Short mmCIF file of the C-alpha atoms (twelve columns), coordinates in Angstrom:
data_MODEL
# 
_entry.id   MODEL 
# 
loop_
_atom_site.group_PDB 
_atom_site.id 
_atom_site.type_symbol 
_atom_site.label_atom_id 
_atom_site.label_alt_id 
_atom_site.label_comp_id 
_atom_site.label_asym_id 
_atom_site.label_seq_id 
_atom_site.Cartn_x 
_atom_site.Cartn_y 
_atom_site.Cartn_z 
_atom_site.pdbx_PDB_model_num 
ATOM 1   C CA . MET A 1   31.356 -7.088  -32.004 1 
ATOM 2   C CA . ASN A 2   27.861 -7.242  -31.425 1 
ATOM 3   C CA . LYS A 3   25.764 -10.131 -32.975 1 
ATOM 4   C CA . ASN A 4   23.759 -7.913  -35.014 1 
ATOM 5   C CA . ALA A 5   25.311 -4.966  -37.264 1 
ATOM 6   C CA . ASP A 6   24.964 -1.333  -35.526 1 
ATOM 7   C CA . TYR A 7   24.465 -0.300  -39.157 1 
ATOM 8   C CA . ALA A 8   21.976 -1.815  -41.781 1 
ATOM 9   C CA . ILE A 9   21.832 -1.643  -45.788 1 
ATOM 10  C CA . GLY A 10  18.073 -0.621  -47.053 1 
ATOM 11  C CA . LEU A 11  16.927 -2.173  -49.873 1 
ATOM 12  C CA . LYS A 12  14.848 0.213   -52.043 1 
ATOM 13  C CA . VAL A 13  12.970 -2.055  -54.398 1 
ATOM 14  C CA . ARG A 14  11.090 -1.125  -57.562 1 
ATOM 15  C CA . LYS A 15  9.456  -3.164  -60.343 1 
ATOM 16  C CA . LEU A 16  11.558 -2.945  -63.603 1 
ATOM 17  C CA . ASN A 17  9.426  -1.082  -66.130 1 
ATOM 18  C CA . PRO A 18  8.518  -2.718  -69.428 1 
ATOM 19  C CA . GLY A 19  11.290 -2.623  -71.982 1 
ATOM 20  C CA . GLU A 20  13.503 -1.034  -69.346 1 
ATOM 21  C CA . GLU A 21  17.203 -2.626  -69.817 1 
ATOM 22  C CA . ILE A 22  19.311 -3.384  -66.912 1 
ATOM 23  C CA . ASP A 23  22.548 -4.933  -66.071 1 
ATOM 24  C CA . GLU A 24  21.294 -8.619  -65.371 1 
ATOM 25  C CA . GLY A 25  24.288 -9.171  -62.677 1 
ATOM 26  C CA . CYS A 26  22.758 -6.327  -60.625 1 
ATOM 27  C CA . THR A 27  21.016 -6.718  -57.161 1 
ATOM 28  C CA . LYS A 28  17.393 -8.057  -57.721 1 
ATOM 29  C CA . PHE A 29  14.474 -9.836  -56.368 1 
ATOM 30  C CA . TYR A 30  12.587 -12.221 -58.276 1 
ATOM 31  C CA . GLY A 31  12.368 -12.501 -62.081 1 
ATOM 32  C CA . ARG A 32  14.982 -13.772 -63.740 1 
ATOM 33  C CA . PRO A 33  18.292 -14.853 -61.858 1 
ATOM 34  C CA . THR A 34  21.743 -14.687 -63.769 1 
ATOM 35  C CA . LEU A 35  23.755 -17.703 -62.538 1 
ATOM 36  C CA . PRO A 36  27.469 -18.921 -62.868 1 
ATOM 37  C CA . ASP A 37  28.159 -22.322 -64.354 1 
ATOM 38  C CA . SER A 38  28.504 -23.893 -60.736 1 
ATOM 39  C CA . LEU A 39  24.772 -22.866 -59.939 1 
ATOM 40  C CA . VAL A 40  23.048 -23.343 -63.215 1 
ATOM 41  C CA . ASN A 41  21.329 -26.799 -62.477 1 
ATOM 42  C CA . LYS A 42  21.417 -26.615 -58.828 1 
ATOM 43  C CA . TYR A 43  17.853 -25.638 -57.754 1 
ATOM 44  C CA . PRO A 44  14.743 -27.801 -57.854 1 
ATOM 45  C CA . GLU A 45  11.685 -26.766 -59.836 1 
ATOM 46  C CA . ASN A 46  9.908  -26.026 -56.748 1 
ATOM 47  C CA . TYR A 47  12.465 -23.231 -55.682 1 
ATOM 48  C CA . ILE A 48  11.575 -19.694 -55.933 1 
ATOM 49  C CA . PHE A 49  14.531 -17.330 -56.980 1 
ATOM 50  C CA . PHE A 50  14.097 -14.824 -54.358 1 
ATOM 51  C CA . LEU A 51  17.026 -12.633 -54.413 1 
ATOM 52  C CA . GLN A 52  20.617 -12.001 -56.095 1 
ATOM 53  C CA . ILE A 53  23.139 -9.781  -54.535 1 
ATOM 54  C CA . ARG A 54  26.230 -8.381  -56.237 1 
ATOM 55  C CA . CYS A 55  28.551 -8.117  -53.458 1 
ATOM 56  C CA . ALA A 56  30.756 -5.484  -54.945 1 
ATOM 57  C CA . ASP A 57  27.628 -3.226  -54.211 1 
ATOM 58  C CA . LEU A 58  28.111 -3.583  -50.420 1 
ATOM 59  C CA . LYS A 59  31.670 -2.611  -49.960 1 
ATOM 60  C CA . ASP A 60  30.960 1.248   -49.106 1 
ATOM 61  C CA . LEU A 61  27.877 0.377   -47.011 1 
ATOM 62  C CA . ASP A 62  29.317 -2.620  -44.962 1 
ATOM 63  C CA . PRO A 63  32.239 -0.828  -42.878 1 
ATOM 64  C CA . GLU A 64  32.782 -4.060  -40.746 1 
ATOM 65  C CA . ASN A 65  32.963 -6.325  -43.514 1 
ATOM 66  C CA . ARG A 66  30.200 -8.560  -42.223 1 
ATOM 67  C CA . LEU A 67  29.237 -9.576  -45.950 1 
ATOM 68  C CA . PRO A 68  31.893 -10.523 -48.572 1 
ATOM 69  C CA . HIS A 69  32.467 -7.656  -51.042 1 
ATOM 70  C CA . GLN A 70  33.105 -9.807  -54.064 1 
ATOM 71  C CA . GLY A 71  31.212 -12.344 -55.911 1 
ATOM 72  C CA . TYR A 72  27.339 -12.889 -55.568 1 
ATOM 73  C CA . LEU A 73  24.952 -14.155 -53.015 1 
ATOM 74  C CA . TYR A 74  21.807 -15.940 -54.308 1 
ATOM 75  C CA . PHE A 75  18.639 -16.672 -52.069 1 
ATOM 76  C CA . PHE A 76  16.451 -19.483 -53.250 1 
ATOM 77  C CA . ILE A 77  13.293 -20.529 -51.179 1 
ATOM 78  C CA . ASP A 78  11.691 -23.983 -51.342 1 
ATOM 79  C CA . SER A 79  7.962  -23.167 -52.083 1 
ATOM 80  C CA . TYR A 80  6.883  -26.178 -50.204 1 
ATOM 81  C CA . ASP A 81  8.386  -25.708 -46.733 1 
ATOM 82  C CA . LEU A 82  9.979  -22.211 -46.943 1 
ATOM 83  C CA . SER A 83  13.578 -23.322 -46.336 1 
ATOM 84  C CA . ILE A 84  16.132 -21.245 -47.738 1 
ATOM 85  C CA . ARG A 85  19.065 -22.308 -49.833 1 
ATOM 86  C CA . LEU A 86  21.759 -19.843 -49.698 1 
ATOM 87  C CA . ASP A 87  24.654 -19.920 -52.048 1 
ATOM 88  C CA . TYR A 88  27.670 -17.584 -52.358 1 
ATOM 89  C CA . THR A 89  30.005 -17.846 -55.202 1 
ATOM 90  C CA . LEU A 90  33.252 -15.718 -56.634 1 
ATOM 91  C CA . ASP A 91  32.178 -17.175 -60.047 1 
ATOM 92  C CA . GLU A 92  30.890 -14.606 -62.592 1 
ATOM 93  C CA . PRO A 93  27.390 -15.159 -63.724 1 
ATOM 94  C CA . LYS A 94  27.001 -16.171 -67.318 1 
ATOM 95  C CA . TYR A 95  23.521 -17.623 -67.851 1 
ATOM 96  C CA . LEU A 96  20.364 -15.492 -67.388 1 
ATOM 97  C CA . ILE A 97  17.496 -17.740 -66.565 1 
ATOM 98  C CA . ASP A 98  14.163 -16.344 -67.788 1 
ATOM 99  C CA . ASN A 99  10.954 -17.349 -66.078 1 
ATOM 100 C CA . PHE A 100 12.595 -19.378 -63.317 1 
ATOM 101 C CA . ASN A 101 9.676  -18.933 -61.006 1 
ATOM 102 C CA . SER A 102 7.117  -19.958 -63.639 1 
ATOM 103 C CA . LEU A 103 7.072  -23.505 -62.256 1 
ATOM 104 C CA . THR A 104 6.338  -22.598 -58.693 1 
ATOM 105 C CA . GLU A 105 2.958  -22.357 -57.476 1 
ATOM 106 C CA . PHE A 106 3.066  -18.741 -58.003 1 
ATOM 107 C CA . GLY A 107 3.739  -19.002 -61.742 1 
ATOM 108 C CA . GLU A 108 4.089  -16.113 -63.775 1 
ATOM 109 C CA . GLU A 109 3.232  -13.676 -60.633 1 
ATOM 110 C CA . LEU A 110 7.184  -14.247 -59.636 1 
ATOM 111 C CA . CYS A 111 8.593  -13.758 -62.838 1 
ATOM 112 C CA . ASP A 112 8.542  -9.866  -62.853 1 
ATOM 113 C CA . VAL A 113 12.030 -8.478  -62.073 1 
ATOM 114 C CA . TYR A 114 12.406 -5.969  -58.953 1 
ATOM 115 C CA . VAL A 115 15.758 -4.114  -58.993 1 
ATOM 116 C CA . VAL A 116 17.465 -2.949  -55.971 1 
ATOM 117 C CA . GLU A 117 19.066 0.230   -55.068 1 
ATOM 118 C CA . LEU A 118 21.308 -0.033  -51.824 1 
ATOM 119 C CA . GLU A 119 21.743 2.634   -49.202 1 
ATOM 120 C CA . GLY A 120 22.985 2.947   -45.859 1 
ATOM 121 C CA . VAL A 121 20.087 3.120   -43.120 1 
ATOM 122 C CA . ASP A 122 19.986 3.042   -39.459 1 
ATOM 123 C CA . LYS A 123 20.291 -0.350  -37.743 1 
ATOM 124 C CA . TYR A 124 16.495 -0.048  -36.635 1 
ATOM 125 C CA . TYR A 125 15.143 0.798   -39.985 1 
ATOM 126 C CA . THR A 126 11.874 -0.886  -40.335 1 
ATOM 127 C CA . GLY A 127 11.819 -1.822  -44.222 1 
ATOM 128 C CA . THR A 128 13.530 -4.345  -46.233 1 
ATOM 129 C CA . LYS A 129 17.414 -4.395  -45.166 1 
ATOM 130 C CA . LEU A 130 20.623 -6.386  -44.879 1 
ATOM 131 C CA . LEU A 131 22.138 -6.477  -41.444 1 
ATOM 132 C CA . GLY A 132 21.193 -4.264  -38.516 1 
ATOM 133 C CA . TYR A 133 18.427 -5.290  -35.895 1 
ATOM 134 C CA . PRO A 134 15.277 -7.085  -36.615 1 
ATOM 135 C CA . SER A 135 12.190 -5.047  -36.218 1 
ATOM 136 C CA . ASN A 136 9.740  -6.078  -33.590 1 
ATOM 137 C CA . TYR A 137 10.994 -9.356  -33.131 1 
ATOM 138 C CA . VAL A 138 14.098 -10.422 -31.275 1 
ATOM 139 C CA . ASP A 139 16.882 -8.435  -29.407 1 
ATOM 140 C CA . GLU A 140 20.901 -8.743  -29.257 1 
ATOM 141 C CA . HIS A 141 20.449 -11.177 -26.298 1 
ATOM 142 C CA . ASP A 142 18.221 -14.094 -27.718 1 
ATOM 143 C CA . ASP A 143 19.474 -17.360 -29.051 1 
ATOM 144 C CA . LYS A 144 18.861 -16.409 -32.966 1 
ATOM 145 C CA . PRO A 145 22.289 -15.885 -34.844 1 
ATOM 146 C CA . SER A 146 22.806 -12.679 -36.744 1 
ATOM 147 C CA . MET A 147 20.213 -11.223 -39.027 1 
ATOM 148 C CA . LEU A 148 21.231 -11.142 -42.698 1 
ATOM 149 C CA . LEU A 149 18.046 -10.014 -44.490 1 
ATOM 150 C CA . GLN A 150 14.781 -8.310  -43.231 1 
ATOM 151 C CA . TYR A 151 12.102 -8.766  -45.803 1 
ATOM 152 C CA . ASP A 152 8.795  -6.618  -45.607 1 
ATOM 153 C CA . PRO A 153 6.548  -8.281  -48.054 1 
ATOM 154 C CA . LEU A 154 4.002  -5.587  -47.920 1 
ATOM 155 C CA . GLU A 155 6.667  -3.016  -48.960 1 
ATOM 156 C CA . PHE A 156 6.197  -3.646  -52.735 1 
ATOM 157 C CA . ASP A 157 3.478  -5.400  -54.609 1 
ATOM 158 C CA . VAL A 158 4.568  -9.108  -54.942 1 
ATOM 159 C CA . PRO A 159 2.283  -12.084 -54.244 1 
ATOM 160 C CA . PHE A 160 4.885  -14.034 -52.264 1 
ATOM 161 C CA . LEU A 161 3.886  -13.767 -48.711 1 
ATOM 162 C CA . ALA A 162 1.359  -11.240 -49.384 1 
ATOM 163 C CA . THR A 163 -0.793 -11.980 -46.439 1 
ATOM 164 C CA . CYS A 164 2.001  -11.596 -43.907 1 
ATOM 165 C CA . ASP A 165 1.373  -8.714  -41.852 1 
ATOM 166 C CA . GLY A 166 5.282  -8.941  -40.603 1 
ATOM 167 C CA . TYR A 167 8.309  -9.701  -41.740 1 
ATOM 168 C CA . ALA A 168 10.406 -12.523 -43.234 1 
ATOM 169 C CA . PHE A 169 14.102 -13.077 -41.942 1 
ATOM 170 C CA . VAL A 170 16.999 -14.683 -42.938 1 
ATOM 171 C CA . PHE A 171 19.560 -15.457 -40.099 1 
ATOM 172 C CA . PHE A 172 22.996 -16.588 -40.683 1 
ATOM 173 C CA . GLY A 173 25.864 -17.983 -38.817 1 
ATOM 174 C CA . GLU A 174 28.956 -16.346 -37.303 1 
ATOM 175 C CA . THR A 175 32.064 -18.169 -38.757 1 
ATOM 176 C CA . LYS A 176 33.381 -17.575 -42.251 1 
ATOM 177 C CA . LYS A 177 33.129 -21.300 -42.681 1 
ATOM 178 C CA . THR A 178 29.489 -21.735 -41.897 1 
ATOM 179 C CA . LYS A 179 28.200 -18.200 -42.335 1 
ATOM 180 C CA . PHE A 180 25.883 -19.099 -45.444 1 
ATOM 181 C CA . SER A 181 25.487 -22.905 -45.096 1 
ATOM 182 C CA . ASN A 182 23.694 -22.493 -41.926 1 
ATOM 183 C CA . ALA A 183 21.076 -19.550 -42.894 1 
ATOM 184 C CA . PHE A 184 17.450 -20.215 -42.207 1 
ATOM 185 C CA . PHE A 185 14.465 -18.388 -43.090 1 
ATOM 186 C CA . GLU A 186 11.739 -17.585 -40.696 1 
ATOM 187 C CA . VAL A 187 8.278  -15.618 -41.320 1 
ATOM 188 C CA . VAL A 188 7.036  -13.649 -38.621 1 
ATOM 189 C CA . ASN A 189 3.492  -12.260 -38.339 1 
ATOM 190 C CA . SER A 190 2.828  -8.999  -36.441 1 
# 
């Protein structure tokens, strides 16, 4: 099996319209995380809620089972040093946390919700995606672990990393035990 997947899952992102209702457990960027009991008080105020993934949505798009197909993945970023905290849980989310990002340096600007539609895309897809190969960055033979997420901050209008003309990546470990605990975030300008 290759280090990086020979397929990718595209994340088509759009800002939630005012008054539009959604299933708050859906896959989404920013805004308001929906957390289970085990994660409600886990993140300090300086952390940015970045992404929530409902893993059941990945099942038909992840034929090699590189990602879990049950539970939730949560991505939180330390706004001071851009380190990432990635949590995976089978616990069902119960608590909607409004304005989670309001205490960060970005304030209300990251409180808007961006809903995500997932679709199968080519492994070299250059937009925001899960799995596949990093765009314009590394190849299969470098010393980086597998790519989990490629985020294109210019793809949609959000102030976080808005001056980055490149990508932000999340890389993660290979073993099931360390896959998410060893994740790291890296921003690469073009």
